[in-house]
C-alpha cells in the first residue's frame, strides 16, 4: 500500500530526535520540551501534507461520511 513516510521524512525526523536527545543529555529541560514540541508539530505537518499522496483515489466511490 501507500505510505506517507520516505527517506527524506525519516532523515528529518531523526535530526529532530537528535536535537531532543542532545537537550536531554545536557539536562536542559525546557530546551528538550521545546524541541519535542517542535518535532511533534513538524511531524504532524509532514503527515498532513503527505496524506493525499497516501490515499489511493477511487473516483467511482462516494466519500465516506462521518457519523
Coordinates of C-alpha atoms in Angstrom, one line a residue:
X1 CA 0.0 0.0 0.0
X2 CA 0.9 3.7 0.0
X3 CA 2.7 5.2 3.0
X4 CA 3.5 8.8 3.8
X5 CA 7.0 8.2 5.1
X6 CA 10.0 8.3 2.9
X7 CA 13.8 8.6 3.2
X8 CA 13.6 12.4 3.4
X9 CA 11.0 12.4 6.1
X10 CA 12.8 9.8 8.2
X11 CA 16.1 11.7 8.0
X12 CA 14.3 14.9 9.0
X13 CA 12.7 13.1 12.0
X14 CA 16.0 11.6 13.1
X15 CA 17.6 15.1 13.0
X16 CA 14.7 16.4 15.1
X17 CA 15.1 13.5 17.6
X18 CA 18.9 14.2 17.9
X19 CA 18.1 17.7 19.0
X20 CA 15.7 16.4 21.7
X21 CA 18.3 13.8 22.9
X22 CA 21.1 16.4 23.0
X23 CA 18.9 18.7 25.1
X24 CA 18.1 15.8 27.5
X25 CA 21.7 14.8 27.7
X26 CA 22.6 18.4 28.5
X27 CA 19.9 18.4 31.2
X28 CA 18.2 21.4 29.5
X29 CA 14.6 20.6 30.4
X30 CA 12.9 23.5 28.6
X31 CA 15.1 23.0 25.5
X32 CA 14.1 19.3 25.4
X33 CA 10.5 20.1 25.9
X34 CA 10.6 22.8 23.2
X35 CA 12.5 20.5 20.8
X36 CA 10.0 17.7 21.3
X37 CA 7.0 20.0 20.9
X38 CA 8.5 21.4 17.6
X39 CA 9.2 17.8 16.4
X40 CA 5.6 16.8 17.1
X41 CA 4.3 19.8 15.2
X42 CA 6.6 19.3 12.2
X43 CA 5.9 15.6 12.2
X44 CA 2.1 16.2 12.2
X45 CA 2.6 18.7 9.4
X46 CA 4.6 16.2 7.3
X47 CA 1.9 13.6 7.8
X48 CA -0.9 16.1 6.9
X49 CA 1.0 17.3 3.8
X50 CA 1.6 13.7 2.6
X51 CA -1.9 12.4 3.5
X52 CA -3.4 12.9 0.0
X53 CA -0.4 11.1 -1.5
X54 CA -1.0 8.1 0.7
X55 CA -4.7 7.7 -0.1
X56 CA -5.4 5.9 -3.3
X57 CA -8.2 7.6 -5.2
X58 CA -11.4 5.8 -6.1
X59 CA -13.4 8.1 -8.3
X60 CA -16.3 5.6 -8.6
X61 CA -16.9 5.5 -4.9
X62 CA -18.5 8.4 -2.9
X63 CA -16.6 9.8 0.1
X64 CA -17.4 8.2 3.4
X65 CA -19.5 10.4 5.7
X66 CA -18.7 10.9 9.4
X67 CA -21.2 9.5 11.7

